[in-house]
Short mmCIF file of C-alpha atoms in Angstrom, two decimals:
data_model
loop_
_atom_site.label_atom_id
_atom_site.label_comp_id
_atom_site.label_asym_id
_atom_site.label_seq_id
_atom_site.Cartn_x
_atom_site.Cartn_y
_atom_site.Cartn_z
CA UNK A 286 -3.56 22.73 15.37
CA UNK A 287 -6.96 22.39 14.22
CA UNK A 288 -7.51 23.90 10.60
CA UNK A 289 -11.06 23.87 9.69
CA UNK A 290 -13.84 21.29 8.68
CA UNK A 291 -16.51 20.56 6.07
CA UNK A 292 -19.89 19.36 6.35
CA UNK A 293 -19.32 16.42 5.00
CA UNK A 294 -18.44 15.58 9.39
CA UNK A 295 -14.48 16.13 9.02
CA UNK A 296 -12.24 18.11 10.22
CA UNK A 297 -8.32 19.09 10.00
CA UNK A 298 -5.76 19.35 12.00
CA UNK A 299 -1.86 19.44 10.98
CA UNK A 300 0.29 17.66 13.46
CA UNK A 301 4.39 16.65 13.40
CA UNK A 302 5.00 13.45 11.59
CA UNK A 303 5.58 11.75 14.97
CA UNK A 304 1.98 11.67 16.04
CA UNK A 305 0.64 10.04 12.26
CA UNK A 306 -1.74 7.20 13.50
CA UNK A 307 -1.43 5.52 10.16
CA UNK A 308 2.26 5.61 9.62
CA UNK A 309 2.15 2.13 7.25
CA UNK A 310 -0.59 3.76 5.22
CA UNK A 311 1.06 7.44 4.90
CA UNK A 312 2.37 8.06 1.16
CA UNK A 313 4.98 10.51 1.83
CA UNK A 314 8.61 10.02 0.46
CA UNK A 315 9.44 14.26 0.55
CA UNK A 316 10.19 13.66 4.29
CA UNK A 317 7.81 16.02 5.50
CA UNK A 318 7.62 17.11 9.02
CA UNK A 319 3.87 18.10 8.95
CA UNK A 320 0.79 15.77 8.33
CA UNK A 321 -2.65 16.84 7.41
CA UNK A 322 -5.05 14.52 9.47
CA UNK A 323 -8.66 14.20 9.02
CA UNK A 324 -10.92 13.43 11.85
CA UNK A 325 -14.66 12.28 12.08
CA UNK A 326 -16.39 14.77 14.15
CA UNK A 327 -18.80 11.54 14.74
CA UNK A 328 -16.00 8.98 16.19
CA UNK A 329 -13.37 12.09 17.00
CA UNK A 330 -10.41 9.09 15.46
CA UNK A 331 -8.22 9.75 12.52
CA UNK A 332 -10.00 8.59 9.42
CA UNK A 333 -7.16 9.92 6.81
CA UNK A 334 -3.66 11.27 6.89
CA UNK A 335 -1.67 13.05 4.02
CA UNK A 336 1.56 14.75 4.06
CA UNK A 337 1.72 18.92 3.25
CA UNK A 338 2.23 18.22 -0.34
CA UNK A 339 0.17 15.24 -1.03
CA UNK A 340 -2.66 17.86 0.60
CA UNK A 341 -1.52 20.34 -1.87
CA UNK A 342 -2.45 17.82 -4.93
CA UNK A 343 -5.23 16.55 -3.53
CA UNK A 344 -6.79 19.84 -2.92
CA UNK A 345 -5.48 21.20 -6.50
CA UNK A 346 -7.78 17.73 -8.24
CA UNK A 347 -10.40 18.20 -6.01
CA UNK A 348 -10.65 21.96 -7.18
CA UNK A 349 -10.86 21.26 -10.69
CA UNK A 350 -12.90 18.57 -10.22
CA UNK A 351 -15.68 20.97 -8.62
CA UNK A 352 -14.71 23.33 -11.68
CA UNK A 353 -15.36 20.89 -14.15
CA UNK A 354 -18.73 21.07 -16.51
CA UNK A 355 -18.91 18.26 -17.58
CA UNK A 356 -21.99 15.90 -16.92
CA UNK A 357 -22.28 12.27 -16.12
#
């Protein structure tokens, strides 16, 4: 199921755990069913697989990182 994309070239799809591409790579030990993919819109492959709650904190840091007013 296909779940949106950014222009950054990506896009997301959430798929059962038995079609994860990257199983050796996939830091999941909640033994989640469902895995957020990421695929290049420019090579259509998998470029970066998370499970549902790894997703969750990763979108949660990048949100406050956007938030934060801090400069460099």
């Amino acid at each position: 199921m296909s779940i949106g994309g950014f222009q950054s070239g990506f896009h997301a799809r959430k798929v059962p755990r038995a079609q994860v591409k990257w199983e050796q790579f996939l830091i999941c030990s909640h033994g989640c069913e469902e895995v957020i993919q990421l695929i290049s819109h420019v090579s259509g492959e998998v470029e970066f697989e998370l499970c549902r709650l790894e997703a969750e904190r990763m979108g949660r840091v990048l949100v406050e990182a956007a938030a934060n007013t801090e400069s460099f």
